[in-house]
């Protein structure tokens, strides 16, 4: 057996198989509180690729920037698709593995094989109207985000012109949910009640399972309605681009859109707010110069919302880092660890507001995020609106005491407590380049909104906060 001295130790090159290694658990208390320490420890011990235990299932974690980039660029050598997972086909992945439910829903993010490419092409086509700045749908989306942000800020302000608020629960989480409802083409606020189930699913509490059932049933109904009567919305565009999709398949893609939008965009909004309030380089002072988006780019690089990507599998025995990865072994690329690799971090100047384009926060290669522009626009418009409507916004806790929540896939703030002061005159502003639409056209029935369970929940937060 050959051995090589990696960064911090001598490791086996070919001898040991993943299933024989009893690797250390990744998801420890340290991972929750100081993930960078965990990544560094693994890097010291194993080099750029480390065996880890993911809640009882062994996997390879890619920590090195170069190795992560290589895996993401080489979709033939490291394809997705759970059917390639040797341990799973040999019955070594427990039926009740906690990560099973999120990976076994077969949608575009997880899927490999021949069905993937037509599906990805359809996604690109269906998202295009929302992402092409000249398209009326993109302008309408900006108008909608502006109007939703204004609604939420006005609701926060009902507790008084100055006060305390949790901008995660009261702004960063609900805003993307409202945007998802808009993209999905739910009439009025009708979707709000069902969409709140997405939070129950993401929070993985005791009511997660019935919430998932209700949500999938609602999305299946929506899929059927859009097939029957197409509209100007994502489900109808996806069906037009991929007419062979069954209603069940369409519902799964809508579930994927909802999950990505509500969780990841919410995390990006919160992180950008923190960066602007506490950021180095006087970012807040330069906000009027239109640097919200640049701060957001910097945040997405320094604190990637998706910290570990969904698994890929070695197509054949392949050396990576200091190990040989066997055909069918699962490989998880960690963007958070790759960004902490000195090869990457030493080349990014932390004080600059100009971000590098080499980061992996949106993925890389042909499976890169297709919704980058959409997600960035929603976050930038929402955060921009916050800093226009609030004349003062300060963290109510020191930045290093803000509470974080981590899952195997994402890392975001649990809450974002702030002290605020509203600007004296709440001017109603159209988003730059937005269609000449009014809040009334994007929020057609405000009274229905007030009856929705999302609104009742948000109103309750104000009452409790008083
Ligand atoms: C801040 C928000 C977001 C971040 C940071 C993000 C990040 C990512 C990353 C890193 C990947 C690649 C994962 C991998 O290679 O395994 C990805 C894929 C994907 N994202 Fe996003 N995303 C965000 C928002 C969204 C939204 C809002 C949507 C939908 C509207 C979306 C749709 C997708 C899809 C469909 C894929 C799969 C692409 C493929 O496998 O071909 N993302 N995203």
Short mmCIF file of C-alpha atoms and ligand atoms in Angstrom, two decimals:
data_model
loop_
_atom_site.label_atom_id
_atom_site.label_comp_id
_atom_site.label_asym_id
_atom_site.label_seq_id
_atom_site.Cartn_x
_atom_site.Cartn_y
_atom_site.Cartn_z
CA UNK A 1 0.00 0.00 0.00
CA UNK A 2 1.36 3.39 -1.01
CA UNK A 3 1.26 6.30 1.38
CA UNK A 4 1.82 10.02 1.03
CA UNK A 5 2.28 12.79 3.57
CA UNK A 6 -0.73 15.06 3.13
CA UNK A 7 -1.24 18.46 4.75
CA UNK A 8 -0.71 17.33 8.31
CA UNK A 9 -0.21 13.58 8.09
CA UNK A 10 0.41 10.38 6.27
CA UNK A 11 -2.68 8.90 4.63
CA UNK A 12 -3.45 5.75 2.68
CA UNK A 13 -3.56 6.17 -1.04
CA UNK A 14 -5.17 3.01 -2.25
CA UNK A 15 -5.47 0.59 0.61
CA UNK A 16 -8.60 1.37 2.53
CA UNK A 17 -12.11 1.50 1.17
CA UNK A 18 -14.54 4.15 2.38
CA UNK A 19 -16.85 1.56 3.96
CA UNK A 20 -13.96 0.20 6.05
CA UNK A 21 -12.70 3.53 7.35
CA UNK A 22 -15.10 4.44 10.27
CA UNK A 23 -14.63 8.16 9.57
CA UNK A 24 -15.40 10.85 12.16
CA UNK A 25 -18.87 12.44 12.19
CA UNK A 26 -19.12 15.76 10.34
CA UNK A 27 -22.26 17.10 12.01
CA UNK A 28 -20.99 17.74 15.52
CA UNK A 29 -21.56 20.62 17.91
CA UNK A 30 -18.35 22.17 16.54
CA UNK A 31 -19.81 22.01 13.02
CA UNK A 32 -22.87 23.91 14.28
CA UNK A 33 -20.88 26.64 16.04
CA UNK A 34 -17.47 26.88 14.28
CA UNK A 35 -17.62 24.94 11.00
CA UNK A 36 -14.36 26.48 9.78
CA UNK A 37 -12.48 24.72 12.61
CA UNK A 38 -13.98 21.38 11.58
CA UNK A 39 -12.95 21.89 7.96
CA UNK A 40 -9.43 22.89 9.00
CA UNK A 41 -9.07 19.86 11.26
CA UNK A 42 -10.13 17.57 8.42
CA UNK A 43 -7.78 19.33 6.00
CA UNK A 44 -4.87 18.92 8.42
CA UNK A 45 -5.59 15.26 8.93
CA UNK A 46 -6.49 14.14 5.41
CA UNK A 47 -5.53 16.85 2.93
CA UNK A 48 -7.98 18.20 0.33
CA UNK A 49 -10.42 15.25 0.43
CA UNK A 50 -11.57 13.67 3.70
CA UNK A 51 -13.74 10.70 4.62
CA UNK A 52 -16.61 11.79 6.91
CA UNK A 53 -19.59 10.20 8.58
CA UNK A 54 -22.86 11.86 7.54
CA UNK A 55 -25.38 10.80 10.18
CA UNK A 56 -24.26 7.18 9.99
CA UNK A 57 -23.40 7.03 6.29
CA UNK A 58 -19.78 7.42 5.07
CA UNK A 59 -18.98 9.91 2.31
CA UNK A 60 -16.05 11.89 0.89
CA UNK A 61 -15.98 15.61 1.60
CA UNK A 62 -14.06 17.73 -0.89
CA UNK A 63 -12.30 20.54 1.02
CA UNK A 64 -9.68 21.68 -1.49
CA UNK A 65 -10.54 24.52 -3.88
CA UNK A 66 -8.77 22.94 -6.85
CA UNK A 67 -10.30 19.50 -6.23
CA UNK A 68 -13.78 21.00 -5.75
CA UNK A 69 -13.45 22.91 -8.99
CA UNK A 70 -12.21 19.81 -10.84
CA UNK A 71 -15.13 17.69 -9.61
CA UNK A 72 -17.72 20.35 -10.50
CA UNK A 73 -16.24 20.87 -13.97
CA UNK A 74 -16.12 17.16 -14.81
CA UNK A 75 -19.72 16.00 -14.91
CA UNK A 76 -18.81 12.80 -16.80
CA UNK A 77 -16.18 11.77 -14.24
CA UNK A 78 -18.34 12.80 -11.23
CA UNK A 79 -21.99 12.50 -12.28
CA UNK A 80 -25.04 12.97 -10.05
CA UNK A 81 -27.82 10.37 -9.70
CA UNK A 82 -28.45 8.29 -6.58
CA UNK A 83 -28.73 5.14 -8.72
CA UNK A 84 -24.92 5.30 -9.02
CA UNK A 85 -24.40 5.08 -5.24
CA UNK A 86 -22.85 1.65 -4.57
CA UNK A 87 -23.63 1.57 -0.84
CA UNK A 88 -27.27 2.43 -1.57
CA UNK A 89 -27.70 -0.31 -4.17
CA UNK A 90 -26.02 -2.76 -1.78
CA UNK A 91 -28.56 -1.84 0.92
CA UNK A 92 -26.04 -0.11 3.20
CA UNK A 93 -27.91 3.22 3.41
CA UNK A 94 -30.50 2.87 6.21
CA UNK A 95 -34.13 3.38 5.18
CA UNK A 96 -34.55 5.92 7.96
CA UNK A 97 -31.38 7.89 7.16
CA UNK A 98 -32.31 11.49 8.08
CA UNK A 99 -30.95 12.88 4.80
CA UNK A 100 -32.93 10.34 2.74
CA UNK A 101 -36.10 12.44 2.37
CA UNK A 102 -34.28 15.48 0.95
CA UNK A 103 -32.18 13.43 -1.47
CA UNK A 104 -34.74 10.87 -2.61
CA UNK A 105 -37.11 13.46 -4.17
CA UNK A 106 -35.91 13.10 -7.74
CA UNK A 107 -35.76 16.63 -9.19
CA UNK A 108 -33.27 18.56 -11.33
CA UNK A 109 -30.80 19.31 -8.53
CA UNK A 110 -30.36 15.64 -7.61
CA UNK A 111 -30.96 13.88 -10.89
CA UNK A 112 -28.40 12.40 -13.30
CA UNK A 113 -28.85 10.15 -16.33
CA UNK A 114 -30.45 10.82 -19.70
CA UNK A 115 -33.51 12.64 -18.27
CA UNK A 116 -31.36 15.39 -16.78
CA UNK A 117 -30.30 17.44 -19.82
CA UNK A 118 -33.81 18.04 -21.29
CA UNK A 119 -35.00 18.97 -17.81
CA UNK A 120 -32.15 21.44 -17.26
CA UNK A 121 -32.75 23.01 -20.69
CA UNK A 122 -36.43 23.43 -19.77
CA UNK A 123 -35.45 25.09 -16.47
CA UNK A 124 -33.20 27.55 -18.31
CA UNK A 125 -36.01 28.40 -20.72
CA UNK A 126 -38.64 28.72 -17.99
CA UNK A 127 -36.44 31.02 -15.88
CA UNK A 128 -35.37 33.22 -18.78
CA UNK A 129 -38.35 35.62 -18.79
CA UNK A 130 -37.71 36.35 -15.10
CA UNK A 131 -33.98 36.87 -15.58
CA UNK A 132 -33.74 38.78 -18.84
CA UNK A 133 -33.79 42.41 -17.67
CA UNK A 134 -35.60 43.54 -20.84
CA UNK A 135 -38.43 41.04 -20.47
CA UNK A 136 -41.72 42.35 -19.00
CA UNK A 137 -41.77 39.40 -16.56
CA UNK A 138 -38.39 40.44 -15.11
CA UNK A 139 -39.68 43.99 -14.68
CA UNK A 140 -42.87 42.71 -13.10
CA UNK A 141 -40.83 40.56 -10.72
CA UNK A 142 -38.81 43.59 -9.58
CA UNK A 143 -42.02 45.57 -9.04
CA UNK A 144 -43.42 42.66 -7.02
CA UNK A 145 -40.32 42.33 -4.83
CA UNK A 146 -40.40 46.07 -4.14
CA UNK A 147 -44.09 45.95 -3.25
CA UNK A 148 -43.70 42.87 -1.01
CA UNK A 149 -40.71 44.40 0.76
CA UNK A 150 -42.74 47.56 1.36
CA UNK A 151 -45.65 45.55 2.74
CA UNK A 152 -43.37 43.73 5.18
CA UNK A 153 -41.57 46.90 6.30
CA UNK A 154 -44.90 48.67 6.85
CA UNK A 155 -46.01 45.73 8.98
CA UNK A 156 -42.81 45.93 11.07
CA UNK A 157 -43.46 49.66 11.48
CA UNK A 158 -46.89 48.98 12.99
CA UNK A 159 -45.04 48.28 16.25
CA UNK A 160 -43.84 51.92 16.22
CA UNK A 161 -41.52 54.22 14.29
CA UNK A 162 -38.61 52.95 16.36
CA UNK A 163 -38.18 49.58 18.02
CA UNK A 164 -36.79 46.09 17.94
CA UNK A 165 -37.49 43.57 15.20
CA UNK A 166 -36.26 40.20 14.03
CA UNK A 167 -35.46 40.87 10.40
CA UNK A 168 -35.05 37.17 9.72
CA UNK A 169 -38.57 36.13 10.79
CA UNK A 170 -40.22 39.42 9.78
CA UNK A 171 -38.47 40.12 6.49
CA UNK A 172 -35.77 37.79 5.16
CA UNK A 173 -37.83 34.60 5.47
CA UNK A 174 -41.28 35.81 4.33
CA UNK A 175 -40.05 37.94 1.41
CA UNK A 176 -38.72 35.01 -0.68
CA UNK A 177 -41.82 33.00 0.18
CA UNK A 178 -43.97 35.76 -1.31
CA UNK A 179 -41.67 35.81 -4.34
CA UNK A 180 -41.99 32.03 -4.70
CA UNK A 181 -45.76 32.39 -4.65
CA UNK A 182 -45.46 35.00 -7.42
CA UNK A 183 -43.19 32.75 -9.54
CA UNK A 184 -45.48 29.77 -9.05
CA UNK A 185 -48.47 31.80 -10.19
CA UNK A 186 -50.68 31.21 -7.18
CA UNK A 187 -53.68 33.49 -7.58
CA UNK A 188 -53.60 36.35 -5.03
CA UNK A 189 -52.37 35.21 -1.62
CA UNK A 190 -54.02 31.84 -2.02
CA UNK A 191 -50.68 30.05 -1.93
CA UNK A 192 -49.51 31.58 1.34
CA UNK A 193 -51.16 29.05 3.61
CA UNK A 194 -49.71 26.08 1.77
CA UNK A 195 -46.31 27.68 1.26
CA UNK A 196 -45.85 28.21 4.97
CA UNK A 197 -45.67 24.43 5.10
CA UNK A 198 -42.31 24.78 3.37
CA UNK A 199 -40.94 26.32 6.56
CA UNK A 200 -42.23 23.37 8.57
CA UNK A 201 -40.49 21.02 6.15
CA UNK A 202 -37.22 22.99 6.23
CA UNK A 203 -37.27 23.29 10.02
CA UNK A 204 -37.66 19.48 10.19
CA UNK A 205 -39.77 19.65 13.37
CA UNK A 206 -42.44 17.14 14.44
CA UNK A 207 -45.02 18.56 11.99
CA UNK A 208 -42.62 18.32 9.01
CA UNK A 209 -44.05 15.12 7.57
CA UNK A 210 -47.74 16.10 7.37
CA UNK A 211 -46.60 19.54 6.12
CA UNK A 212 -44.66 17.89 3.28
CA UNK A 213 -47.71 15.83 2.32
CA UNK A 214 -49.97 18.89 2.27
CA UNK A 215 -47.43 20.88 0.32
CA UNK A 216 -46.89 18.23 -2.35
CA UNK A 217 -50.67 17.84 -2.68
CA UNK A 218 -51.08 21.61 -3.15
CA UNK A 219 -48.27 21.72 -5.71
CA UNK A 220 -49.80 18.77 -7.59
CA UNK A 221 -53.12 20.67 -7.70
CA UNK A 222 -51.32 23.76 -8.92
CA UNK A 223 -49.51 21.70 -11.59
CA UNK A 224 -52.86 20.31 -12.81
CA UNK A 225 -54.39 23.79 -12.89
CA UNK A 226 -51.47 25.16 -14.94
CA UNK A 227 -51.66 22.29 -17.44
CA UNK A 228 -55.38 22.97 -17.80
CA UNK A 229 -55.04 26.74 -18.07
CA UNK A 230 -51.46 28.00 -18.58
CA UNK A 231 -50.57 31.44 -17.28
CA UNK A 232 -47.56 33.75 -17.20
CA UNK A 233 -45.69 31.88 -14.51
CA UNK A 234 -42.88 29.39 -13.95
CA UNK A 235 -44.97 26.17 -13.95
CA UNK A 236 -46.61 27.10 -17.26
CA UNK A 237 -43.26 28.06 -18.82
CA UNK A 238 -41.66 24.80 -17.62
CA UNK A 239 -44.52 22.76 -19.08
CA UNK A 240 -44.29 24.64 -22.37
CA UNK A 241 -40.54 23.90 -22.52
CA UNK A 242 -40.95 20.25 -21.45
CA UNK A 243 -44.45 19.08 -22.45
CA UNK A 244 -43.64 15.46 -21.51
CA UNK A 245 -43.38 16.22 -17.79
CA UNK A 246 -46.00 14.33 -15.81
CA UNK A 247 -47.96 16.27 -13.20
CA UNK A 248 -46.08 14.40 -10.52
CA UNK A 249 -42.71 15.35 -12.03
CA UNK A 250 -43.80 18.96 -12.41
CA UNK A 251 -44.90 19.07 -8.75
CA UNK A 252 -41.42 17.88 -7.71
CA UNK A 253 -39.73 20.61 -9.74
CA UNK A 254 -42.03 23.20 -8.15
CA UNK A 255 -41.10 21.83 -4.73
CA UNK A 256 -37.42 22.30 -5.64
CA UNK A 257 -38.05 25.90 -6.74
CA UNK A 258 -39.93 26.64 -3.56
CA UNK A 259 -37.22 25.16 -1.32
CA UNK A 260 -34.35 26.94 -3.04
CA UNK A 261 -36.19 30.24 -3.16
CA UNK A 262 -37.51 30.31 0.36
CA UNK A 263 -34.43 29.06 2.19
CA UNK A 264 -31.38 30.13 0.21
CA UNK A 265 -32.60 33.55 -0.84
CA UNK A 266 -33.74 34.24 2.74
CA UNK A 267 -30.26 33.39 4.01
CA UNK A 268 -28.70 35.66 1.40
CA UNK A 269 -30.98 38.56 2.42
CA UNK A 270 -30.11 38.17 6.14
CA UNK A 271 -26.39 37.83 5.50
CA UNK A 272 -26.36 40.86 3.23
CA UNK A 273 -28.15 42.96 5.84
CA UNK A 274 -25.51 41.96 8.42
CA UNK A 275 -22.72 42.73 5.97
CA UNK A 276 -24.12 46.16 5.18
CA UNK A 277 -24.69 47.09 8.83
CA UNK A 278 -21.43 45.76 10.18
CA UNK A 279 -19.33 45.56 7.04
CA UNK A 280 -15.86 46.81 6.63
CA UNK A 281 -15.01 49.42 4.09
CA UNK A 282 -17.92 51.75 4.84
CA UNK A 283 -20.35 49.80 2.69
CA UNK A 284 -23.36 51.42 4.27
CA UNK A 285 -22.04 54.88 3.51
CA UNK A 286 -21.76 53.92 -0.13
CA UNK A 287 -25.20 52.33 -0.40
CA UNK A 288 -26.59 55.28 -2.25
CA UNK A 289 -23.90 54.63 -4.84
CA UNK A 290 -25.66 51.38 -5.63
CA UNK A 291 -23.31 49.01 -3.86
CA UNK A 292 -25.95 46.77 -2.30
CA UNK A 293 -25.46 44.28 -5.06
CA UNK A 294 -21.71 44.32 -4.69
CA UNK A 295 -22.02 43.70 -0.93
CA UNK A 296 -24.32 40.83 -1.74
CA UNK A 297 -21.81 39.33 -4.17
CA UNK A 298 -19.17 39.55 -1.49
CA UNK A 299 -21.48 37.94 1.09
CA UNK A 300 -22.42 35.07 -1.20
CA UNK A 301 -18.72 34.35 -1.65
CA UNK A 302 -17.70 34.66 2.00
CA UNK A 303 -20.74 32.92 3.47
CA UNK A 304 -22.16 30.58 0.83
CA UNK A 305 -25.81 29.72 1.67
CA UNK A 306 -25.35 26.22 0.20
CA UNK A 307 -22.27 25.07 2.15
CA UNK A 308 -22.17 21.46 0.95
CA UNK A 309 -23.56 20.43 -2.42
CA UNK A 310 -25.68 17.39 -3.14
CA UNK A 311 -23.65 14.25 -3.82
CA UNK A 312 -21.90 13.22 -6.96
CA UNK A 313 -20.49 9.73 -7.56
CA UNK A 314 -17.16 8.56 -8.98
CA UNK A 315 -17.84 7.13 -12.46
CA UNK A 316 -14.74 4.91 -12.05
CA UNK A 317 -11.93 4.50 -9.50
CA UNK A 318 -10.31 7.96 -9.51
CA UNK A 319 -7.51 9.54 -7.45
CA UNK A 320 -8.62 12.74 -5.73
CA UNK A 321 -6.58 14.52 -3.08
CA UNK A 322 -4.66 11.86 -1.17
CA UNK A 323 -7.15 9.04 -1.76
CA UNK A 324 -8.49 6.88 -4.51
CA UNK A 325 -12.26 7.29 -4.71
CA UNK A 326 -13.93 4.03 -5.73
CA UNK A 327 -16.56 3.84 -8.44
CA UNK A 328 -19.96 4.62 -6.90
CA UNK A 329 -18.55 6.35 -3.78
CA UNK A 330 -20.46 9.54 -2.84
CA UNK A 331 -18.51 12.80 -3.01
CA UNK A 332 -19.81 16.02 -1.41
CA UNK A 333 -18.22 19.23 -2.58
CA UNK A 334 -18.01 21.76 0.27
CA UNK A 335 -18.00 25.31 -1.07
CA UNK A 336 -17.50 26.63 2.48
CA UNK A 337 -14.36 24.52 3.00
CA UNK A 338 -13.06 25.20 -0.52
CA UNK A 339 -13.37 28.95 0.09
CA UNK A 340 -11.33 28.55 3.29
CA UNK A 341 -8.58 26.72 1.36
CA UNK A 342 -5.52 29.03 1.41
CA UNK A 343 -5.22 28.51 -2.35
CA UNK A 344 -8.49 30.45 -2.63
CA UNK A 345 -8.65 32.58 0.52
CA UNK A 346 -5.11 33.93 0.19
CA UNK A 347 -5.99 35.26 -3.21
CA UNK A 348 -9.14 37.11 -2.14
CA UNK A 349 -8.58 40.43 -0.43
CA UNK A 350 -11.12 40.51 2.44
CA UNK A 351 -11.39 44.29 2.56
CA UNK A 352 -12.28 44.78 -1.06
CA UNK A 353 -15.88 45.36 -2.08
CA UNK A 354 -15.04 43.98 -5.51
CA UNK A 355 -15.76 40.28 -5.38
CA UNK A 356 -13.94 37.50 -7.15
CA UNK A 357 -15.70 35.60 -9.90
CA UNK A 358 -13.80 32.43 -9.07
CA UNK A 359 -15.95 31.49 -6.08
CA UNK A 360 -18.10 28.36 -5.99
CA UNK A 361 -21.17 29.69 -4.17
CA UNK A 362 -23.35 29.24 -7.25
CA UNK A 363 -21.62 25.99 -8.20
CA UNK A 364 -19.47 25.58 -11.32
CA UNK A 365 -19.58 23.73 -14.61
CA UNK A 366 -22.73 22.76 -16.42
CA UNK A 367 -24.69 22.08 -13.23
CA UNK A 368 -24.17 25.62 -11.95
CA UNK A 369 -27.21 27.36 -10.46
CA UNK A 370 -29.52 28.46 -13.29
CA UNK A 371 -31.27 31.06 -11.09
CA UNK A 372 -28.32 33.16 -10.02
CA UNK A 373 -29.61 36.38 -11.56
CA UNK A 374 -33.09 35.88 -10.18
CA UNK A 375 -31.88 35.12 -6.65
CA UNK A 376 -29.44 38.04 -6.71
CA UNK A 377 -32.12 40.45 -7.92
CA UNK A 378 -34.62 39.43 -5.26
CA UNK A 379 -32.01 39.79 -2.50
CA UNK A 380 -30.58 43.07 -3.79
CA UNK A 381 -33.98 44.73 -4.35
CA UNK A 382 -35.25 43.56 -0.94
CA UNK A 383 -32.16 44.72 0.95
CA UNK A 384 -32.06 48.00 -0.98
CA UNK A 385 -35.64 48.69 0.04
CA UNK A 386 -34.86 48.01 3.72
CA UNK A 387 -32.08 50.57 3.79
CA UNK A 388 -34.27 53.14 2.06
CA UNK A 389 -37.22 52.73 4.40
CA UNK A 390 -35.22 52.53 7.64
CA UNK A 391 -33.15 55.60 8.49
CA UNK A 392 -31.31 53.61 11.18
CA UNK A 393 -30.75 49.90 11.39
CA UNK A 394 -28.34 48.44 13.95
CA UNK A 395 -27.70 44.93 15.15
CA UNK A 396 -29.20 44.30 18.59
CA UNK A 397 -26.44 41.75 19.29
CA UNK A 398 -22.70 41.87 18.60
CA UNK A 399 -22.10 40.35 15.19
CA UNK A 400 -20.15 37.39 16.62
CA UNK A 401 -23.09 36.49 18.87
CA UNK A 402 -25.72 36.21 16.14
CA UNK A 403 -27.29 32.73 16.25
CA UNK A 404 -26.58 30.47 13.27
CA UNK A 405 -28.39 27.34 12.15
CA UNK A 406 -26.58 24.69 10.16
CA UNK A 407 -27.79 21.68 8.27
CA UNK A 408 -25.70 19.28 6.20
CA UNK A 409 -26.50 21.50 3.20
CA UNK A 410 -26.94 25.08 4.32
CA UNK A 411 -25.90 27.61 6.92
CA UNK A 412 -27.86 30.74 7.75
CA UNK A 413 -28.94 32.98 10.61
CA UNK A 414 -31.57 31.64 12.98
CA UNK A 415 -32.66 35.16 13.81
CA UNK A 416 -31.53 38.69 13.01
CA UNK A 417 -32.40 41.01 15.91
CA UNK A 418 -32.12 44.69 15.02
CA UNK A 419 -32.94 48.11 16.43
CA UNK A 420 -34.64 50.20 13.78
CA UNK A 421 -35.87 53.68 13.10
CA UNK A 422 -38.20 54.20 10.18
CA UNK A 423 -37.59 57.09 7.80
CA UNK A 424 -40.13 59.84 8.51
CA UNK A 425 -41.84 59.76 5.10
CA UNK A 426 -42.29 56.26 3.69
CA UNK A 427 -42.03 57.14 0.01
CA UNK A 428 -43.43 54.58 -2.36
CA UNK A 429 -40.69 53.76 -4.80
CA UNK A 430 -40.65 51.79 -7.98
CA UNK A 431 -37.68 49.48 -8.42
CA UNK A 432 -35.23 50.86 -10.97
CA UNK A 433 -36.17 49.52 -14.44
CA UNK A 434 -39.37 48.05 -13.05
CA UNK A 435 -42.50 48.03 -15.17
CA UNK A 436 -44.80 50.95 -14.48
CA UNK A 437 -46.87 48.66 -12.30
CA UNK A 438 -48.35 49.68 -9.02
CA UNK A 439 -48.45 47.71 -5.81
CA UNK A 440 -52.13 47.17 -6.61
CA UNK A 441 -51.38 45.23 -9.81
CA UNK A 442 -48.83 42.91 -8.19
CA UNK A 443 -50.80 42.58 -4.93
CA UNK A 444 -54.29 42.48 -6.41
CA UNK A 445 -56.22 41.73 -3.22
CA UNK A 446 -54.65 43.16 -0.04
CA UNK A 447 -57.62 42.04 2.08
CA UNK A 448 -57.04 38.41 1.09
CA UNK A 449 -53.41 38.86 2.13
CA UNK A 450 -54.52 40.02 5.55
CA UNK A 451 -56.64 36.92 5.98
CA UNK A 452 -53.82 34.57 5.00
CA UNK A 453 -52.02 32.53 7.61
CA UNK A 454 -48.68 34.07 6.60
CA UNK A 455 -50.03 37.49 7.48
CA UNK A 456 -51.60 36.33 10.71
CA UNK A 457 -48.25 34.79 11.67
CA UNK A 458 -46.34 37.99 10.88
CA UNK A 459 -48.87 40.15 12.73
CA UNK A 460 -48.55 37.86 15.73
CA UNK A 461 -44.77 38.43 15.70
CA UNK A 462 -45.37 42.17 16.11
CA UNK A 463 -47.84 41.61 18.96
CA UNK A 464 -45.41 39.27 20.75
CA UNK A 465 -42.52 41.70 20.20
CA UNK A 466 -44.31 44.59 21.88
C1 LIG B 1 -29.07 32.52 -2.73
C2 LIG B 1 -29.74 31.68 -3.45
C3 LIG B 1 -29.15 30.49 -4.17
C4 LIG B 1 -27.90 29.92 -4.08
C5 LIG B 1 -26.74 30.34 -3.21
C6 LIG B 1 -27.88 28.80 -4.99
C7 LIG B 1 -26.80 27.97 -5.19
C8 LIG B 1 -26.79 26.87 -6.01
C9 LIG B 1 -25.68 25.97 -6.17
C10 LIG B 1 -24.37 26.06 -5.43
C11 LIG B 1 -26.04 25.02 -7.06
C12 LIG B 1 -25.17 23.87 -7.56
C13 LIG B 1 -25.35 22.67 -6.67
C14 LIG B 1 -24.51 21.50 -7.14
O1 LIG B 1 -23.64 21.65 -8.00
O2 LIG B 1 -24.74 20.39 -6.60
C15 LIG B 1 -27.41 25.30 -7.44
C16 LIG B 1 -28.11 24.55 -8.33
C17 LIG B 1 -29.39 24.84 -8.67
N1 LIG B 1 -30.14 25.94 -8.30
FE1 LIG B 1 -29.57 27.42 -7.09
N2 LIG B 1 -29.09 28.73 -5.62
C18 LIG B 1 -29.89 29.74 -5.14
C19 LIG B 1 -31.17 30.02 -5.50
C20 LIG B 1 -31.88 29.33 -6.43
C21 LIG B 1 -33.23 29.60 -6.79
C22 LIG B 1 -34.07 30.76 -6.26
C23 LIG B 1 -33.59 28.67 -7.71
C24 LIG B 1 -34.88 28.52 -8.46
C25 LIG B 1 -35.67 29.51 -8.81
C26 LIG B 1 -32.45 27.81 -7.92
C27 LIG B 1 -32.41 26.73 -8.78
C28 LIG B 1 -31.36 25.85 -8.90
C29 LIG B 1 -31.39 24.65 -9.72
C30 LIG B 1 -32.57 24.19 -10.58
C31 LIG B 1 -30.16 24.00 -9.58
C32 LIG B 1 -29.73 22.68 -10.21
C33 LIG B 1 -28.93 22.91 -11.45
C34 LIG B 1 -28.43 21.63 -12.08
O3 LIG B 1 -28.14 20.65 -11.38
O4 LIG B 1 -28.36 21.65 -13.30
N3 LIG B 1 -31.42 28.23 -7.13
N4 LIG B 1 -27.83 26.45 -6.80
#
